Tab-separated table of N, CA and C in Angstrom:
chain	number	residue	atom	x	y	z
A	1	MET	N	-54.769	27.422	-23.955
A	1	MET	CA	-54.764	27.453	-22.515
A	1	MET	C	-54.953	26.027	-22.005
A	2	THR	N	-54.117	25.631	-21.095
A	2	THR	CA	-54.230	24.283	-20.552
A	2	THR	C	-54.941	24.331	-19.208
A	3	ALA	N	-55.365	23.189	-18.745
A	3	ALA	CA	-56.051	23.108	-17.457
A	3	ALA	C	-55.146	23.567	-16.321
A	4	ASP	N	-53.819	23.496	-16.519
A	4	ASP	CA	-52.889	23.856	-15.455
A	4	ASP	C	-52.761	25.362	-15.244
A	5	ASN	N	-53.057	26.191	-16.256
A	5	ASN	CA	-52.819	27.626	-16.100
A	5	ASN	C	-54.074	28.475	-16.293
A	6	ARG	N	-55.233	27.921	-16.167
A	6	ARG	CA	-56.443	28.730	-16.310
A	6	ARG	C	-57.194	28.791	-14.990
A	7	THR	N	-57.954	29.838	-14.846
A	7	THR	CA	-58.813	29.979	-13.687
A	7	THR	C	-60.219	29.680	-14.147
A	8	GLY	N	-60.868	28.775	-13.481
A	8	GLY	CA	-62.215	28.411	-13.885
A	8	GLY	C	-63.230	28.772	-12.821
A	9	TYR	N	-64.454	28.851	-13.256
A	9	TYR	CA	-65.568	29.122	-12.360
A	9	TYR	C	-66.587	28.015	-12.536
A	10	ASP	N	-67.284	27.697	-11.454
A	10	ASP	CA	-68.392	26.754	-11.551
A	10	ASP	C	-69.565	27.402	-12.274
A	11	LEU	N	-69.710	28.715	-12.098
A	11	LEU	CA	-70.824	29.445	-12.695
A	11	LEU	C	-70.388	30.846	-13.075
A	12	VAL	N	-70.753	31.276	-14.272
A	12	VAL	CA	-70.612	32.667	-14.680
A	12	VAL	C	-72.029	33.151	-14.980
A	13	ALA	N	-72.504	34.076	-14.159
A	13	ALA	CA	-73.852	34.628	-14.330
A	13	ALA	C	-73.738	35.951	-15.083
A	14	VAL	N	-74.626	36.153	-16.048
A	14	VAL	CA	-74.616	37.360	-16.867
A	14	VAL	C	-76.011	37.967	-16.822
A	15	GLY	N	-76.105	39.249	-16.462
A	15	GLY	CA	-77.411	39.890	-16.469
A	15	GLY	C	-77.501	41.070	-15.526
A	16	ARG	N	-78.733	41.453	-15.263
A	16	ARG	CA	-79.029	42.649	-14.497
A	16	ARG	C	-78.653	42.497	-13.027
A	17	THR	N	-78.210	43.595	-12.464
A	17	THR	CA	-77.986	43.693	-11.028
A	17	THR	C	-78.646	44.963	-10.549
A	18	GLY	N	-78.754	45.123	-9.274
A	18	GLY	CA	-79.328	46.334	-8.712
A	18	GLY	C	-79.443	46.194	-7.212
A	19	VAL	N	-80.169	47.126	-6.634
A	19	VAL	CA	-80.381	47.148	-5.193
A	19	VAL	C	-81.878	47.116	-4.940
A	20	ASP	N	-82.303	46.187	-4.085
A	20	ASP	CA	-83.703	46.102	-3.672
A	20	ASP	C	-83.840	46.702	-2.282
A	21	ILE	N	-84.866	47.510	-2.098
A	21	ILE	CA	-85.151	48.118	-0.795
A	21	ILE	C	-86.398	47.435	-0.234
A	22	TYR	N	-86.247	46.770	0.913
A	22	TYR	CA	-87.357	46.034	1.537
A	22	TYR	C	-87.714	46.648	2.881
A	23	PRO	N	-89.022	46.689	3.212
A	23	PRO	CA	-89.419	47.106	4.555
A	23	PRO	C	-89.051	46.017	5.561
A	24	LEU	N	-88.601	46.409	6.732
A	24	LEU	CA	-88.243	45.453	7.774
A	24	LEU	C	-89.344	45.275	8.810
A	25	ASP	N	-90.313	46.159	8.831
A	25	ASP	CA	-91.429	46.048	9.776
A	25	ASP	C	-92.498	45.160	9.155
A	26	HIS	N	-92.795	44.045	9.813
A	26	HIS	CA	-93.767	43.094	9.286
A	26	HIS	C	-95.085	43.208	10.026
A	27	GLY	N	-96.158	42.887	9.345
A	27	GLY	CA	-97.475	42.889	9.979
A	27	GLY	C	-98.101	44.266	10.092
A	28	VAL	N	-97.531	45.246	9.395
A	28	VAL	CA	-98.103	46.595	9.402
A	28	VAL	C	-98.258	47.057	7.958
A	29	GLY	N	-99.143	48.012	7.751
A	29	GLY	CA	-99.299	48.583	6.424
A	29	GLY	C	-98.082	49.400	6.045
A	30	LEU	N	-97.890	49.571	4.751
A	30	LEU	CA	-96.729	50.312	4.270
A	30	LEU	C	-96.653	51.710	4.889
A	31	GLU	N	-97.800	52.303	5.120
A	31	GLU	CA	-97.804	53.655	5.703
A	31	GLU	C	-97.223	53.682	7.119
A	32	ASP	N	-97.167	52.521	7.772
A	32	ASP	CA	-96.637	52.452	9.138
A	32	ASP	C	-95.222	51.884	9.220
A	33	VAL	N	-94.645	51.488	8.092
A	33	VAL	CA	-93.280	50.959	8.095
A	33	VAL	C	-92.317	52.091	8.420
A	34	ARG	N	-91.383	51.794	9.319
A	34	ARG	CA	-90.432	52.817	9.743
A	34	ARG	C	-88.995	52.488	9.345
A	35	THR	N	-88.703	51.227	9.053
A	35	THR	CA	-87.329	50.864	8.710
A	35	THR	C	-87.281	50.029	7.432
A	36	PHE	N	-86.271	50.285	6.650
A	36	PHE	CA	-86.040	49.593	5.386
A	36	PHE	C	-84.568	49.187	5.342
A	37	GLU	N	-84.281	48.196	4.498
A	37	GLU	CA	-82.885	47.789	4.323
A	37	GLU	C	-82.631	47.475	2.854
A	38	LYS	N	-81.394	47.685	2.441
A	38	LYS	CA	-81.026	47.401	1.044
A	38	LYS	C	-80.421	46.004	0.944
A	39	PHE	N	-80.692	45.337	-0.191
A	39	PHE	CA	-80.171	44.008	-0.486
A	39	PHE	C	-79.794	43.965	-1.957
A	40	LEU	N	-78.900	43.055	-2.321
A	40	LEU	CA	-78.607	42.855	-3.737
A	40	LEU	C	-79.857	42.358	-4.441
A	41	GLY	N	-80.024	42.761	-5.687
A	41	GLY	CA	-81.169	42.316	-6.462
A	41	GLY	C	-80.776	42.047	-7.905
A	42	GLY	N	-81.735	41.545	-8.655
A	42	GLY	CA	-81.525	41.197	-10.052
A	42	GLY	C	-81.374	39.694	-10.187
A	43	SER	N	-81.987	39.143	-11.220
A	43	SER	CA	-82.009	37.680	-11.389
A	43	SER	C	-80.617	37.075	-11.442
A	44	ALA	N	-79.754	37.613	-12.280
A	44	ALA	CA	-78.404	37.049	-12.410
A	44	ALA	C	-77.646	37.148	-11.090
A	45	THR	N	-77.819	38.246	-10.400
A	45	THR	CA	-77.132	38.444	-9.126
A	45	THR	C	-77.648	37.459	-8.084
A	46	ASN	N	-78.955	37.251	-8.039
A	46	ASN	CA	-79.525	36.301	-7.081
A	46	ASN	C	-79.011	34.887	-7.338
A	47	VAL	N	-78.917	34.496	-8.603
A	47	VAL	CA	-78.394	33.166	-8.945
A	47	VAL	C	-76.923	33.059	-8.533
A	48	ALA	N	-76.150	34.100	-8.812
A	48	ALA	CA	-74.727	34.095	-8.468
A	48	ALA	C	-74.526	33.951	-6.961
A	49	VAL	N	-75.270	34.717	-6.178
A	49	VAL	CA	-75.137	34.665	-4.721
A	49	VAL	C	-75.560	33.292	-4.197
A	50	ALA	N	-76.646	32.746	-4.717
A	50	ALA	CA	-77.105	31.430	-4.263
A	50	ALA	C	-76.043	30.366	-4.536
A	51	ALA	N	-75.438	30.404	-5.720
A	51	ALA	CA	-74.401	29.421	-6.051
A	51	ALA	C	-73.189	29.591	-5.132
A	52	ALA	N	-72.808	30.829	-4.862
A	52	ALA	CA	-71.672	31.082	-3.971
A	52	ALA	C	-71.963	30.566	-2.564
A	53	ARG	N	-73.180	30.750	-2.111
A	53	ARG	CA	-73.557	30.258	-0.773
A	53	ARG	C	-73.481	28.738	-0.681
A	54	HIS	N	-73.599	28.070	-1.816
A	54	HIS	CA	-73.500	26.613	-1.848
A	54	HIS	C	-72.075	26.152	-2.137
A	55	GLY	N	-71.115	27.070	-2.040
A	55	GLY	CA	-69.710	26.707	-2.138
A	55	GLY	C	-69.116	26.710	-3.531
A	56	HIS	N	-69.835	27.214	-4.506
A	56	HIS	CA	-69.323	27.237	-5.876
A	56	HIS	C	-68.511	28.509	-6.120
A	57	THR	N	-67.578	28.429	-7.057
A	57	THR	CA	-66.843	29.617	-7.481
A	57	THR	C	-67.679	30.300	-8.554
A	58	VAL	N	-67.903	31.599	-8.353
A	58	VAL	CA	-68.876	32.319	-9.176
A	58	VAL	C	-68.319	33.662	-9.605
A	59	ARG	N	-68.631	33.998	-10.849
A	59	ARG	CA	-68.300	35.325	-11.374
A	59	ARG	C	-69.586	35.931	-11.918
A	60	LEU	N	-69.790	37.225	-11.681
A	60	LEU	CA	-70.962	37.943	-12.164
A	60	LEU	C	-70.523	38.967	-13.201
A	61	VAL	N	-71.148	38.908	-14.372
A	61	VAL	CA	-70.853	39.849	-15.452
A	61	VAL	C	-72.049	40.784	-15.573
A	62	THR	N	-71.840	42.055	-15.224
A	62	THR	CA	-72.912	43.044	-15.247
A	62	THR	C	-72.286	44.435	-15.196
A	63	LYS	N	-73.120	45.462	-15.168
A	63	LYS	CA	-72.638	46.843	-15.035
A	63	LYS	C	-73.442	47.572	-13.981
A	64	VAL	N	-72.777	48.498	-13.316
A	64	VAL	CA	-73.424	49.363	-12.333
A	64	VAL	C	-73.086	50.806	-12.666
A	65	GLY	N	-73.856	51.717	-12.107
A	65	GLY	CA	-73.552	53.128	-12.263
A	65	GLY	C	-72.379	53.525	-11.382
A	66	ASP	N	-71.797	54.660	-11.688
A	66	ASP	CA	-70.704	55.202	-10.888
A	66	ASP	C	-71.325	55.985	-9.736
A	67	ASP	N	-71.892	55.250	-8.773
A	67	ASP	CA	-72.628	55.874	-7.667
A	67	ASP	C	-72.522	54.998	-6.424
A	68	ALA	N	-73.099	55.461	-5.335
A	68	ALA	CA	-73.012	54.733	-4.062
A	68	ALA	C	-73.661	53.357	-4.145
A	69	PHE	N	-74.775	53.228	-4.864
A	69	PHE	CA	-75.419	51.922	-4.983
A	69	PHE	C	-74.547	50.965	-5.802
A	70	GLY	N	-73.870	51.471	-6.810
A	70	GLY	CA	-72.958	50.634	-7.581
A	70	GLY	C	-71.800	50.138	-6.731
A	71	ARG	N	-71.271	51.015	-5.894
A	71	ARG	CA	-70.197	50.599	-4.989
A	71	ARG	C	-70.711	49.541	-4.019
A	72	TYR	N	-71.936	49.722	-3.527
A	72	TYR	CA	-72.541	48.736	-2.630
A	72	TYR	C	-72.654	47.377	-3.332
A	73	VAL	N	-73.127	47.354	-4.576
A	73	VAL	CA	-73.280	46.090	-5.308
A	73	VAL	C	-71.940	45.359	-5.396
A	74	ARG	N	-70.907	46.063	-5.771
A	74	ARG	CA	-69.595	45.421	-5.924
A	74	ARG	C	-69.085	44.887	-4.583
A	75	LEU	N	-69.177	45.678	-3.541
A	75	LEU	CA	-68.683	45.262	-2.221
A	75	LEU	C	-69.511	44.114	-1.639
A	76	GLU	N	-70.822	44.192	-1.754
A	76	GLU	CA	-71.693	43.161	-1.183
A	76	GLU	C	-71.572	41.851	-1.957
A	77	ALA	N	-71.468	41.919	-3.265
A	77	ALA	CA	-71.277	40.706	-4.056
A	77	ALA	C	-69.994	40.002	-3.619
A	78	GLU	N	-68.936	40.764	-3.483
A	78	GLU	CA	-67.670	40.169	-3.048
A	78	GLU	C	-67.789	39.591	-1.645
A	79	ARG	N	-68.437	40.318	-0.744
A	79	ARG	CA	-68.615	39.830	0.629
A	79	ARG	C	-69.365	38.505	0.646
A	80	LEU	N	-70.297	38.333	-0.291
A	80	LEU	CA	-71.102	37.119	-0.351
A	80	LEU	C	-70.456	36.012	-1.183
A	81	GLY	N	-69.222	36.221	-1.634
A	81	GLY	CA	-68.483	35.162	-2.301
A	81	GLY	C	-68.509	35.182	-3.813
A	82	VAL	N	-69.011	36.258	-4.406
A	82	VAL	CA	-69.077	36.383	-5.867
A	82	VAL	C	-67.887	37.225	-6.331
A	83	ASP	N	-67.153	36.732	-7.325
A	83	ASP	CA	-66.016	37.485	-7.868
A	83	ASP	C	-66.554	38.736	-8.571
A	84	PRO	N	-66.183	39.930	-8.090
A	84	PRO	CA	-66.708	41.163	-8.671
A	84	PRO	C	-65.880	41.710	-9.838
A	85	ALA	N	-64.887	40.962	-10.305
A	85	ALA	CA	-63.973	41.477	-11.327
A	85	ALA	C	-64.687	41.891	-12.614
A	86	SER	N	-65.821	41.279	-12.918
A	86	SER	CA	-66.559	41.615	-14.143
A	86	SER	C	-67.819	42.418	-13.866
A	87	ILE	N	-67.901	43.023	-12.681
A	87	ILE	CA	-68.975	43.985	-12.405
A	87	ILE	C	-68.400	45.343	-12.791
A	88	ALA	N	-68.644	45.727	-14.026
A	88	ALA	CA	-68.059	46.957	-14.563
A	88	ALA	C	-68.815	48.187	-14.068
A	89	VAL	N	-68.095	49.284	-13.983
A	89	VAL	CA	-68.687	50.572	-13.610
A	89	VAL	C	-68.788	51.399	-14.882
A	90	LEU	N	-69.959	51.962	-15.135
A	90	LEU	CA	-70.163	52.798	-16.313
A	90	LEU	C	-69.204	53.980	-16.292
A	91	ASP	N	-68.587	54.257	-17.417
A	91	ASP	CA	-67.712	55.416	-17.545
A	91	ASP	C	-68.549	56.649	-17.851
A	92	GLY	N	-68.229	57.744	-17.198
A	92	GLY	CA	-68.889	59.007	-17.500
A	92	GLY	C	-70.360	59.002	-17.153
A	93	PRO	N	-71.096	59.960	-17.709
A	93	PRO	CA	-72.518	60.039	-17.398
A	93	PRO	C	-73.261	58.839	-17.983
A	94	GLY	N	-74.180	58.369	-17.254
A	94	GLY	CA	-74.955	57.218	-17.692
A	94	GLY	C	-76.037	56.941	-16.679
A	95	PRO	N	-76.792	55.901	-16.907
A	95	PRO	CA	-77.857	55.608	-15.952
A	95	PRO	C	-77.284	55.193	-14.608
A	96	PRO	N	-77.972	55.522	-13.528
A	96	PRO	CA	-77.517	55.097	-12.213
A	96	PRO	C	-77.788	53.600	-12.010
A	97	THR	N	-77.190	53.050	-10.983
A	97	THR	CA	-77.467	51.674	-10.591
A	97	THR	C	-78.963	51.561	-10.269
A	98	PRO	N	-79.649	50.560	-10.819
A	98	PRO	CA	-81.092	50.441	-10.570
A	98	PRO	C	-81.398	50.164	-9.094
A	99	VAL	N	-82.427	50.823	-8.594
A	99	VAL	CA	-82.919	50.603	-7.228
A	99	VAL	C	-84.401	50.282	-7.343
A	100	THR	N	-84.813	49.187	-6.695
A	100	THR	CA	-86.205	48.754	-6.736
A	100	THR	C	-86.780	48.771	-5.327
A	101	PHE	N	-87.887	49.454	-5.170
A	101	PHE	CA	-88.590	49.460	-3.883
A	101	PHE	C	-89.531	48.269	-3.872
A	102	CYS	N	-89.327	47.340	-2.940
A	102	CYS	CA	-90.089	46.088	-2.933
A	102	CYS	C	-91.169	46.132	-1.861
């Protein structure tokens, strides 16, 4: 492969991905929180998104479950500038996309 016909990335991140759920109400105890929001999570995913935000071409290599959270990970990663081509979806029954309550 020559430099003329290959596609390169500034960063290829490999590792865990998932969805983090954070409370949006600040200054109150957890028992009083009324709203939460989902965000991309996982070390490799956080590094990939940060690099993309700084203008780098980035690919993330990971797997998600065949579920709504997995679809969210793929769509949100792409929206944030990360190439989702290597975010594989598990075939058949398997573990769901990890969700972490933060």
